[in-house]
Short mmCIF file of C-alpha atoms and ligand atoms in Angstrom, two decimals:
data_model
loop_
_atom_site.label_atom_id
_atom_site.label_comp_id
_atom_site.label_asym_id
_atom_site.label_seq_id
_atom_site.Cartn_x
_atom_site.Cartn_y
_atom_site.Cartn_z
CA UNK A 1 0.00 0.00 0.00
CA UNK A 2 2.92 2.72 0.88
CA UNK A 3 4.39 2.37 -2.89
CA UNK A 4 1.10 4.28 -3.90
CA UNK A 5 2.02 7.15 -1.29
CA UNK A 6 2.44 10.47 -2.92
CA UNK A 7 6.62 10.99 -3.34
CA UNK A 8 7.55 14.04 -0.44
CA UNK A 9 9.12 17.02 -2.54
CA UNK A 10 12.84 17.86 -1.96
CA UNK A 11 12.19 19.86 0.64
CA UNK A 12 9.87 18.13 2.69
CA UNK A 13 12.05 15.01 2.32
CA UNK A 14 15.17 17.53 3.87
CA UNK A 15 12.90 17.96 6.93
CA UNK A 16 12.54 14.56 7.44
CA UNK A 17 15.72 13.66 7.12
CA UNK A 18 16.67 15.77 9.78
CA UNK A 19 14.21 14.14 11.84
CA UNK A 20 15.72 10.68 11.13
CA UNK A 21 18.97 11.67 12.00
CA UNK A 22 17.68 12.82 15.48
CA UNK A 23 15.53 9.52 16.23
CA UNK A 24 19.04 6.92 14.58
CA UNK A 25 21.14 9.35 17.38
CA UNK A 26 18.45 8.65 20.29
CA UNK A 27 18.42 5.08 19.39
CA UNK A 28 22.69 4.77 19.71
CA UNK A 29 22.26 6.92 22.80
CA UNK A 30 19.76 4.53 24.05
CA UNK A 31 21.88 1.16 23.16
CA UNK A 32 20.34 -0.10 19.72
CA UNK A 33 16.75 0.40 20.40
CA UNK A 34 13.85 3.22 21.62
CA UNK A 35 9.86 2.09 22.43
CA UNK A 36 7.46 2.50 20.09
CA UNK A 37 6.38 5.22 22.01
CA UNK A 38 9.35 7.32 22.26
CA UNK A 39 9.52 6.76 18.53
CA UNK A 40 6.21 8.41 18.04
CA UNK A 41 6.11 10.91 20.55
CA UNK A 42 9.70 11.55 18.30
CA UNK A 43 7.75 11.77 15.01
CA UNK A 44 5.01 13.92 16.53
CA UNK A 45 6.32 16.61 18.74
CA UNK A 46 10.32 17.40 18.06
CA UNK A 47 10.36 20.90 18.70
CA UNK A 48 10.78 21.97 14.81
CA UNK A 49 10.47 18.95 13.15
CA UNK A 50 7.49 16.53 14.50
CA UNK A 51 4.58 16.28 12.81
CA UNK A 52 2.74 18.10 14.72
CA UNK A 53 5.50 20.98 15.79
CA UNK A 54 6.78 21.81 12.45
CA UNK A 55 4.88 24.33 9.84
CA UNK A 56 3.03 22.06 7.51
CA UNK A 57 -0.98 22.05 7.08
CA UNK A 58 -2.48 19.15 8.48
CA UNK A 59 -5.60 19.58 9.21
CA UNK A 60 -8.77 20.10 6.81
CA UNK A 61 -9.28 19.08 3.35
CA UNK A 62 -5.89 20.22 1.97
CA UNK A 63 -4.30 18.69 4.72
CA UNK A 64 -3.76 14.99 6.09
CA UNK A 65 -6.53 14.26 7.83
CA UNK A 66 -10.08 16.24 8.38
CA UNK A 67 -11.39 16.07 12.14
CA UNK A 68 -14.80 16.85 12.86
CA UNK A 69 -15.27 20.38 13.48
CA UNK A 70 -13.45 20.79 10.27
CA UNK A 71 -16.19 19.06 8.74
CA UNK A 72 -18.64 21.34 10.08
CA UNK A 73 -19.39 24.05 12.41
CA UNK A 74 -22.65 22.12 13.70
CA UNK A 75 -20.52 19.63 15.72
CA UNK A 76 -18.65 22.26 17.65
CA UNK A 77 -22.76 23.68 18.21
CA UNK A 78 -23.88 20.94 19.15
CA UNK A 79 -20.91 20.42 21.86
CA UNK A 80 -22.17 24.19 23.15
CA UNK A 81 -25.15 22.84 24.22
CA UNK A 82 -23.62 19.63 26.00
CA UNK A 83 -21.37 22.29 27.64
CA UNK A 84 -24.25 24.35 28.37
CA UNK A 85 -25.69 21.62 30.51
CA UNK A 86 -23.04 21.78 32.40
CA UNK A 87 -22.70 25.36 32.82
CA UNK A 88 -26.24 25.46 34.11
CA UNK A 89 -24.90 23.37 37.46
CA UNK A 90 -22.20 25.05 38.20
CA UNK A 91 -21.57 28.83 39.59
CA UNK A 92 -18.41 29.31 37.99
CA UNK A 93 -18.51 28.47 33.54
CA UNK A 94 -14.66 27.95 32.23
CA UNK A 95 -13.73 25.60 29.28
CA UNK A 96 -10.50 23.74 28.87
CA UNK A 97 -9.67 22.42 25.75
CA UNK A 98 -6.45 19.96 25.19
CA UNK A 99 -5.15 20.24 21.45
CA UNK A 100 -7.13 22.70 19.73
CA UNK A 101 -5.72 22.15 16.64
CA UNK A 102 -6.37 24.89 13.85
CA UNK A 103 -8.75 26.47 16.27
CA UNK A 104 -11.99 25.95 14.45
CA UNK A 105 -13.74 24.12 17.46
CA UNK A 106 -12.95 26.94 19.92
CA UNK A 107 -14.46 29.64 17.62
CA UNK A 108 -17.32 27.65 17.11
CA UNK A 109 -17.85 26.77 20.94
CA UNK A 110 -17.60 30.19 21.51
CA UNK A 111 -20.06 31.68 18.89
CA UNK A 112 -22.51 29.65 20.51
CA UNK A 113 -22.46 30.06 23.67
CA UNK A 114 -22.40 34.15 23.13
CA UNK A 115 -26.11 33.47 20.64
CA UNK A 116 -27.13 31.56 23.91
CA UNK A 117 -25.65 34.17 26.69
CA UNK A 118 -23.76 31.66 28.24
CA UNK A 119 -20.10 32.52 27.44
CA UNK A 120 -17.55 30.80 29.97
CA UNK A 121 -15.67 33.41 32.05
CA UNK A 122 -12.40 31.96 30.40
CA UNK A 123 -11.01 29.46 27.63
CA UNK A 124 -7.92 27.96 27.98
CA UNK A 125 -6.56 25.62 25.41
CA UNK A 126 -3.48 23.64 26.09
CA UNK A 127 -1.70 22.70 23.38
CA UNK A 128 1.51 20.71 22.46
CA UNK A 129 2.51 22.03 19.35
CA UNK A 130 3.99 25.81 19.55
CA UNK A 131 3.04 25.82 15.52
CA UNK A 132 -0.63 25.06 16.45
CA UNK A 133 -0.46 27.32 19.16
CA UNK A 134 0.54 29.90 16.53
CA UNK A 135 -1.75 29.41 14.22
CA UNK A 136 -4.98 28.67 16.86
CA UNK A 137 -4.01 32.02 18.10
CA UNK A 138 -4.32 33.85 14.71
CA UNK A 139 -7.66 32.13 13.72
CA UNK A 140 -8.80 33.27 17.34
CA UNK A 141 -7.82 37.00 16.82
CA UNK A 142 -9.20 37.17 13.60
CA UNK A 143 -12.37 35.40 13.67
CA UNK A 144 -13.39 36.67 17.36
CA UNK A 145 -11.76 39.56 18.30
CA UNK A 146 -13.89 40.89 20.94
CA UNK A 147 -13.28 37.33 23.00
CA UNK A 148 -9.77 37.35 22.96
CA UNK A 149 -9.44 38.39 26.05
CA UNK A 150 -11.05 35.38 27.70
CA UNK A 151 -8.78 33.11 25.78
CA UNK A 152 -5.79 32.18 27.83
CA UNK A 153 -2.97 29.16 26.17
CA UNK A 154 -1.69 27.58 29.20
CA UNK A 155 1.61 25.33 30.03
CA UNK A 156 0.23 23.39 32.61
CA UNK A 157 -3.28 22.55 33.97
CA UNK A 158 -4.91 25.51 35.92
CA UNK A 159 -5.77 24.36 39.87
CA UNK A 160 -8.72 23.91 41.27
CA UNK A 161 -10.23 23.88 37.68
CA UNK A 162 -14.86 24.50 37.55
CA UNK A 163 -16.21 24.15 34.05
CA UNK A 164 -15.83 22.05 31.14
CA UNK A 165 -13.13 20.05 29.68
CA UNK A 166 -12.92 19.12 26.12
CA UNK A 167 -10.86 16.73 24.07
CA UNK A 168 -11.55 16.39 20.59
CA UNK A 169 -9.65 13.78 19.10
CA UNK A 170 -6.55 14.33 21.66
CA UNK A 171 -6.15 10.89 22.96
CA UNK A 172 -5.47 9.32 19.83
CA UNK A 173 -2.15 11.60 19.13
CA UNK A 174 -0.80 10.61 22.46
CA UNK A 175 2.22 8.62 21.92
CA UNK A 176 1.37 4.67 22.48
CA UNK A 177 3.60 1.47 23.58
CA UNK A 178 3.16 -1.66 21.32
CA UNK A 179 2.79 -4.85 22.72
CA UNK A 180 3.58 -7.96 21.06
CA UNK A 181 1.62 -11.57 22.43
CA UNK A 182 3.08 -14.37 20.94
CA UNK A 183 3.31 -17.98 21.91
CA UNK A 184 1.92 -16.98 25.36
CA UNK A 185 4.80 -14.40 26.06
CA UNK A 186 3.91 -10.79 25.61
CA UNK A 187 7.06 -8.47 24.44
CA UNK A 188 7.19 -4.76 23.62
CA UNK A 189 7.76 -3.75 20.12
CA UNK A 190 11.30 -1.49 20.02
CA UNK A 191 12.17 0.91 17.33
CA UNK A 192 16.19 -0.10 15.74
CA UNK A 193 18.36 0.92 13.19
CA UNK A 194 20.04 -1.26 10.79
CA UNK A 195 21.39 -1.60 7.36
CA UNK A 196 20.21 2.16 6.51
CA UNK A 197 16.67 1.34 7.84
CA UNK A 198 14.10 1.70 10.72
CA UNK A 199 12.84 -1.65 11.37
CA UNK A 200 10.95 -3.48 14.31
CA UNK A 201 11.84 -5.68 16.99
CA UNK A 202 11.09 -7.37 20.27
CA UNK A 203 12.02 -6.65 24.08
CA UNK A 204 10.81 -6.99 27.40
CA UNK A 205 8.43 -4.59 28.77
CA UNK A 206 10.02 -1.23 29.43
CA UNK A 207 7.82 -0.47 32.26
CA UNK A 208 5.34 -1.99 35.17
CA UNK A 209 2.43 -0.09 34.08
CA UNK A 210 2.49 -1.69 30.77
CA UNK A 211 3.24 -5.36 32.94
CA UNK A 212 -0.29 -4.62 34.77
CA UNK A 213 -1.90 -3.54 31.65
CA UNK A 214 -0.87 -6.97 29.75
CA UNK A 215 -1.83 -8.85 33.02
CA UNK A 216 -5.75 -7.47 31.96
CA UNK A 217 -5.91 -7.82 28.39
CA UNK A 218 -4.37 -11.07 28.40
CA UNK A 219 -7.68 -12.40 29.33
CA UNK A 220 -8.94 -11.12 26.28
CA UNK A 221 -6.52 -11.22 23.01
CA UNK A 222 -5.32 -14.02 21.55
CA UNK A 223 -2.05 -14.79 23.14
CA UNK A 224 -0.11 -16.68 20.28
CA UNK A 225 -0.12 -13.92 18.09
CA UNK A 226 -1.35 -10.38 18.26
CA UNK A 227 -0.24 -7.14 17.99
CA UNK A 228 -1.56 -4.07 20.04
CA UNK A 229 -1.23 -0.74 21.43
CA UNK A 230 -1.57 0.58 25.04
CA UNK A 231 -1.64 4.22 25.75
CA UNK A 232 -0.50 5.01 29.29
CA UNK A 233 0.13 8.50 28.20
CA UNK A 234 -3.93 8.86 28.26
CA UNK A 235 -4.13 7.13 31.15
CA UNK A 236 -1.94 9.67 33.11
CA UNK A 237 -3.13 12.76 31.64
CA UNK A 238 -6.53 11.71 32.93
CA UNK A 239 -5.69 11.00 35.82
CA UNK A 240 -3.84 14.38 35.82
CA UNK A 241 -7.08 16.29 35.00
CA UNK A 242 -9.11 14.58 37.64
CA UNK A 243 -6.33 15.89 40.41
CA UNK A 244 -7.23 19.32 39.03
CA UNK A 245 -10.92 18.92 38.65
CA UNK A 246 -12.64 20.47 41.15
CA UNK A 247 -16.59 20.36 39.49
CA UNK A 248 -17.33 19.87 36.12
CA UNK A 249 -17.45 17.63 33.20
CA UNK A 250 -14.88 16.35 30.87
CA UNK A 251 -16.11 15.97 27.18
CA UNK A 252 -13.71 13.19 25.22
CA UNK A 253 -14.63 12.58 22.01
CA UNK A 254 -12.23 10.06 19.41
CA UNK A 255 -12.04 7.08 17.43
CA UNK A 256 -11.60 3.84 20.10
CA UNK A 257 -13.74 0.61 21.73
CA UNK A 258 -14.22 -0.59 24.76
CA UNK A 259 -11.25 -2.65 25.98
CA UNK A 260 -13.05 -6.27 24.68
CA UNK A 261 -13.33 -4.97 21.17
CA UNK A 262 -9.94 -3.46 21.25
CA UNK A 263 -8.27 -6.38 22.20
CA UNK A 264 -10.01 -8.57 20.36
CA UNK A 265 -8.77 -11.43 18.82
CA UNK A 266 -10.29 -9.85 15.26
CA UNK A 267 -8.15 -6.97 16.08
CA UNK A 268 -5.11 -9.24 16.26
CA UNK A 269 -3.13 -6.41 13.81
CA UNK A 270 -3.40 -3.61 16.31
CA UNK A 271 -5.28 -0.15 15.18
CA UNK A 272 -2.07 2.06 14.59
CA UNK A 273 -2.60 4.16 11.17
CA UNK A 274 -0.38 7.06 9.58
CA UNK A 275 -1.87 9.33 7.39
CA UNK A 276 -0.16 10.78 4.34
CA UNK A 277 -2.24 13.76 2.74
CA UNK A 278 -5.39 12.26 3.12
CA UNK A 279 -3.84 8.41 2.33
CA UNK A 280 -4.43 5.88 5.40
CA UNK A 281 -1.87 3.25 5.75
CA UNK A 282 0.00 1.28 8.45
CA UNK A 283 3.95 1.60 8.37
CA UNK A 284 5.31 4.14 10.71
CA UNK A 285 8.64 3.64 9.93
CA UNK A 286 8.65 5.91 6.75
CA UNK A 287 7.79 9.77 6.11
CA UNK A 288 8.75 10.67 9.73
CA UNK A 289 7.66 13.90 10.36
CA UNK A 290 5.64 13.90 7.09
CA UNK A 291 2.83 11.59 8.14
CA UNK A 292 0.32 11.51 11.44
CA UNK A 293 0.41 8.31 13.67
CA UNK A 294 -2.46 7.43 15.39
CA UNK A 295 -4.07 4.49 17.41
CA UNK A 296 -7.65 4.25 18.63
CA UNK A 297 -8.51 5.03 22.15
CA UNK A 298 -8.88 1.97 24.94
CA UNK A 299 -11.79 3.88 26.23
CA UNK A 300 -12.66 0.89 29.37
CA UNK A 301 -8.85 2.04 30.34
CA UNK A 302 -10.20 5.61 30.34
CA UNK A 303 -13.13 4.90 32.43
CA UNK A 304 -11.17 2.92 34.89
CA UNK A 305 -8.90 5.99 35.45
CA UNK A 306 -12.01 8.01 35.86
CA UNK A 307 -13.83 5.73 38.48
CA UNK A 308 -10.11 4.94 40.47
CA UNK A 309 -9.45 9.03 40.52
CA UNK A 310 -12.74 9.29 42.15
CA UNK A 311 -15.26 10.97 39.42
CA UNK A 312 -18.17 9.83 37.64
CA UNK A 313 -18.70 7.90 34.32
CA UNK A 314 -21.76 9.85 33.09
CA UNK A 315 -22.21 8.27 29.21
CA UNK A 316 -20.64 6.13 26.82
CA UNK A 317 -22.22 6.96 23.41
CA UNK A 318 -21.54 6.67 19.61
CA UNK A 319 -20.94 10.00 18.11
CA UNK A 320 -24.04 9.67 16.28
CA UNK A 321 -26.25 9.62 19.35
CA UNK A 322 -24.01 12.11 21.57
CA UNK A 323 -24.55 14.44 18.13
CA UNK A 324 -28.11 13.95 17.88
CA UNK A 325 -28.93 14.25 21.83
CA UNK A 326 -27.21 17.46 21.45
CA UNK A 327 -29.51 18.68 18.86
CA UNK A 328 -27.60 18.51 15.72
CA UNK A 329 -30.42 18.31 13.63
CA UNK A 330 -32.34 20.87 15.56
CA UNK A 331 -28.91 23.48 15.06
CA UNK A 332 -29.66 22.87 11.69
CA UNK A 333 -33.19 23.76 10.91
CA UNK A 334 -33.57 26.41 13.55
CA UNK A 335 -31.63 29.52 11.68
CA UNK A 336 -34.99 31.02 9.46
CA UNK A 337 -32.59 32.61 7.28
CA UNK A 338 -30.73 29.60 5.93
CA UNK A 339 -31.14 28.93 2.15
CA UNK A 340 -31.47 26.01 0.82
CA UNK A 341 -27.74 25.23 -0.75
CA UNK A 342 -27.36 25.68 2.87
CA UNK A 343 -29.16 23.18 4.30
CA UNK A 344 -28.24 20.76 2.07
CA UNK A 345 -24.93 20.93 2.76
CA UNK A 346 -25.97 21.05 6.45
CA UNK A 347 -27.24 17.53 5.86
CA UNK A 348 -25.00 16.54 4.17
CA UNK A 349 -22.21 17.18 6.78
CA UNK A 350 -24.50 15.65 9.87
CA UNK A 351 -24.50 12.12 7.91
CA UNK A 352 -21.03 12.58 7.36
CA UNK A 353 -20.66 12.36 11.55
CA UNK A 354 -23.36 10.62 12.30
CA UNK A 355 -24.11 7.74 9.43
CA UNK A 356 -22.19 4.36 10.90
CA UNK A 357 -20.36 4.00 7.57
CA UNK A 358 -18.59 6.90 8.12
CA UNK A 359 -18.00 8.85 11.94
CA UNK A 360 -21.13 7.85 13.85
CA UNK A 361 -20.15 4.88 14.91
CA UNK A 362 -16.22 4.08 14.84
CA UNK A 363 -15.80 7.82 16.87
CA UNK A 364 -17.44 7.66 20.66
CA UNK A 365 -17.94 10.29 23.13
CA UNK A 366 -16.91 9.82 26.66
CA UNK A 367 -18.43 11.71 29.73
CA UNK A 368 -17.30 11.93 33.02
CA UNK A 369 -17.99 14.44 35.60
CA UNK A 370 -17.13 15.70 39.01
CA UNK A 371 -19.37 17.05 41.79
CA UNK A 372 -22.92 17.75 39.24
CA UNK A 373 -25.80 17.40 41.20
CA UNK A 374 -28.02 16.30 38.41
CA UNK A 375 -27.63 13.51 35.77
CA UNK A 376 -26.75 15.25 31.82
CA UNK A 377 -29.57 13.67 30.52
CA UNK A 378 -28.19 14.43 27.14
CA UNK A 379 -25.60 11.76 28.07
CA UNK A 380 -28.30 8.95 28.41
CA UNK A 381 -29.38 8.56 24.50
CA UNK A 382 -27.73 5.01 23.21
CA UNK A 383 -25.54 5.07 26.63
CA UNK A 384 -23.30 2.02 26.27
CA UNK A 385 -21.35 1.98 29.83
CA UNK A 386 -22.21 -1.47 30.10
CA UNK A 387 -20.01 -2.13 27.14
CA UNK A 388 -16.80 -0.65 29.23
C1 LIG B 1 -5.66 15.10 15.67
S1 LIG B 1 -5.31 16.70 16.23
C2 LIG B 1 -6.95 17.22 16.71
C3 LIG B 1 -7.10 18.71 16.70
C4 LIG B 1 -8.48 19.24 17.13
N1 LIG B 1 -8.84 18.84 18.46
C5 LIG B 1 -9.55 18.87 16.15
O1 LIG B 1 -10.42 18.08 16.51
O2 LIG B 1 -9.50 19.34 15.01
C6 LIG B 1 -4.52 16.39 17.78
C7 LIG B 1 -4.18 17.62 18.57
O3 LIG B 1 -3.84 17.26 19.90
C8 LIG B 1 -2.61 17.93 20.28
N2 LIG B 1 -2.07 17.16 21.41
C9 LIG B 1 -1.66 15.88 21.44
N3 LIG B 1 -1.29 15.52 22.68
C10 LIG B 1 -1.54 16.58 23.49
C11 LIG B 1 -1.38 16.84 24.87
N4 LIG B 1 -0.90 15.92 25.70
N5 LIG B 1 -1.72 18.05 25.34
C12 LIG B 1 -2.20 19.00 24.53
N6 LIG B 1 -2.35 18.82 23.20
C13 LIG B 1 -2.03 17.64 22.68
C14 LIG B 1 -1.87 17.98 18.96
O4 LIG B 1 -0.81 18.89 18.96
C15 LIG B 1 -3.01 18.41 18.03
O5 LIG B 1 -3.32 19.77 18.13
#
C-alpha cells in the first residue's frame, strides 16, 4: 500500500531527514533500540520537526486528515449545548480544551455560547505544538476579536479547575507502547536501526504499568499472536485532569472501543494508522515527520482511570447519538434565514458524523464528571457503559 504514497518534494524530504537523524542518534544513545512510544512521541512533537511541531498544514481538506469540526461548524454547536448543561450546574462556567488544533472548534464553541448568553468566564486551550499554538491564536484573533481576552494558552493545567473540559480527538495523538503476544509471552515492540533502515523488533516490557496492563488484556486477546497498542500517556493525563478537577465535566470525544473490542482477537493487527495527505496506511517507519500516527482510544482504560481518581462515568455513546442528543439536527433547521444550498450541505455534513459507515459509529464520546448534582440527561441517549 505505501508504494502508492504520494513521493515528499525535496524539501519536505530535507525535513525529514533531519528528523531521522535525530531519532538513529536517540536510538545509539539509548543502546540499539527506543519504544514504540518514544519513537512516536519523536515523530510527533520534536520541537521543529514533529509532525505536529513543524509548519506544515495538516488539518482540513488540503491537509492529512479532516477532524470533525473541520467538517462542520454544527458539531462544535452541538458540543455548546452539551457544555451548556453543564454550565447550568455550576456557579463558575470555564472551558478547557487539550489540542485545539487549527482552532476551528474553539471559535465555534464560543459563537454559541455568546447566541445563547452563556459565554464561559475563560477558555484555555493547552496545546503541544507551539506551531498550532501559533496558528490557533491567529484564527482566534481574527475570527473573534472581541473574545480574545477570555482566551488564555496555558503550560500546565490551571488548579482547582470549575467548568468544562474538552478533548476532541486528543487521545489518539498521544504517543502509544506496542505490545507484542506471541506464543503466550507478551514483548514490547522497540524501534532499531540497521542496514540504513528503521525496522521493528522485540524486548521486554520497558515499564510496570504496561506489565499490569498486559496482566488485563491477556484475558482477552489471543495470546499466540497479536499485535496491540496501550496508551498510558492517556491514562496519566486523565488521571492528571481529575487531580485538578474540582466540578465539572470532561467531554472526550475520538475514534476507540471498549477494551473487549480493542483487544479482540479480530483486532489481532493492532489499530495504529499514519496518514499521508489524506492516504491511510499502516507503516510508521517511513515519512517521519511527514505523516500523522495514530491508534484508537482503549476507552474501558479511560473509564477505569475516571472511576479509580474518584469521578463519575456519566455516558458512553456513539458519536451519532451524543450528536443527535445534542440537537444537531435541531442546530440545523432552527436559523430562518438559511437557504437552501445551505441546508443541504448542512445535511450533508451531519451524515457525514453521524451515518455508521462513516464517523457515527467508529468515533465515541466519553463523559465523566465531578461534583454535578443532576444527571446530563443528554448523556443517556444510546448510553453504552455497560459495554466498558
Ligand atoms: C488530531 S489533532 C486534533 C485537533 C483538534 N482537536 C480537532 O479536533 O480538530 C490532535 C491535537 O492534539 C494535540 N495534542 C496531542 N497531545 C496533546 C497533549 N498531551 N496536550 C495537549 N495537546 C495535545 C496535537 O498537537 C493536536 O493539536
Amino acid at each position: 500500500m505505501t508504494d502508492k504514497l504520494p513521493v515528499p518534494d525535496p524539501i519536505a524530504q530535507q525535513h525529514s531527514d533531519k528528523l531521522m537523524q535525530i531519532i538513529q542518534q536517540r536510538i545509539a544513545e539509548q543502546g540499539g533500540k527506543i519504544t514504540f512510544a518514544e519513537y512516536m512521541q519523536c515523530c510527533l512533537y520534536t520541537p521543529g520537526l514533529g509532525y505536529y511541531s513543524a509548519g506544515s498544514h495538516k488539518l482540513g481538506e488540503q491537509g492529512d486528515f479532516t477532524t470533525a469540526p473541520e467538517i462542520s461548524s454544527l458539531f462544535s454547536k452541538t458540543l455548546a449545548n452539551h457544555i451548556k448543561d453543564v454550565f447550568t450546574q455550576l456557579n463558575e462556567a470555564n472551558i478547557l480544551e487539550f489540542g485545539a488544533g487549527s482552532g476551528t472548534m474553539a471559535v465555534d464553541i464560543l459563537k454559541e455560547l455568546e447566541l445563547k448568553s452563556s459565554l464561559p468566564n475563560r477558555y484555555y486551550i493547552i496545546e503541544a505544538s507551539a506551531d498550532l499554538r501559533e496558528r490557533q491564536y491567529k484564527h482566534i484573533e481574527k475570527s473573534l476579536p472581541h473574545l480574545c481576552g477570555r482566551i488564555i494558552w496555558l503550560e500546565q493545567l490551571p488548579e482547582n479547575f470549575v467548568g468544562v473540559i474538552l478533548a476532541n480527538e486528543v487521545c489518539d495523538a498521544m504517543p502509544v507502547h506496542c505490545l507484542h503476544f506471541s506464543n503466550d509471552h507478551v514483548y514490547e515492540r522497540y524501534i532499531e536501526y540497521q542496514a540504513g533502515q528503521f525496522q521493528w523488533c522485540n524486548g521486554p516490557l520497558s515499564n510496570t504499568d504496561l506489565a499490569s496492563h498486559a496482566e488485563i488484556v491477556k484475558g482477552i486477546v489471543d495470546n499466540n499472536d497479536t499485535i496491540s497498542e496501550v496508551n498510558l500517556a492517556a491514562k496519566a493525563w486523565l488521571s492528571s485532569l481529575a487531580d485538578k478537577l474540582t466540578r465539572g465535566a470532561i467531554f472526550i470525544i475520538d475514534y476507540g472501543y471498549p477494551q473487549s473490542d480493542y483487544y479482540h482477537p479480530q483486532r489481532s493487527q493492532g489499530t495504529l494508522m499514519c496518514y499521508y495527505q489524506h492516504r491511510g496506511h499502516s507503516n510508521p517507519l517511513i515519512l517521519q515527520g511527514l505523516q500523522d500516527l495514530t491508534a484508537h482510544v482503549d476507552f474501558t482504560s479511560l473509564a477505569q482511570v475516571a472511576i479509580d481518581s474518584g469521578l463519575d462515568v456519566d455516558g458512553f455513546q456513539s458519536q451519532a447519538d451524543f450528536l443527535l442528543a445534542g440537537g444537531i439536527t435541531e442546530l440545523s433547521l432552527n436559523n430562518e434565514h438559511t437557504d437552501e444550498l445551505t441546508l443541504f450541505s448542512q445535511s450533508t455534513e451531519i451524515k457525514r458524523l453521524t451515518l455508521p459507515s462513516q464517523m457515527g459509529e467508529t468515533f465515541k464520546a466519553l463523559t465523566i464528571s465531578r461534583g454535578l448534582n443532576s444527571p446530563l440527561v443528554r448523556c443517556q441517549l444510546g448510553d453504552r457503559r455497560y459495554s466498558l
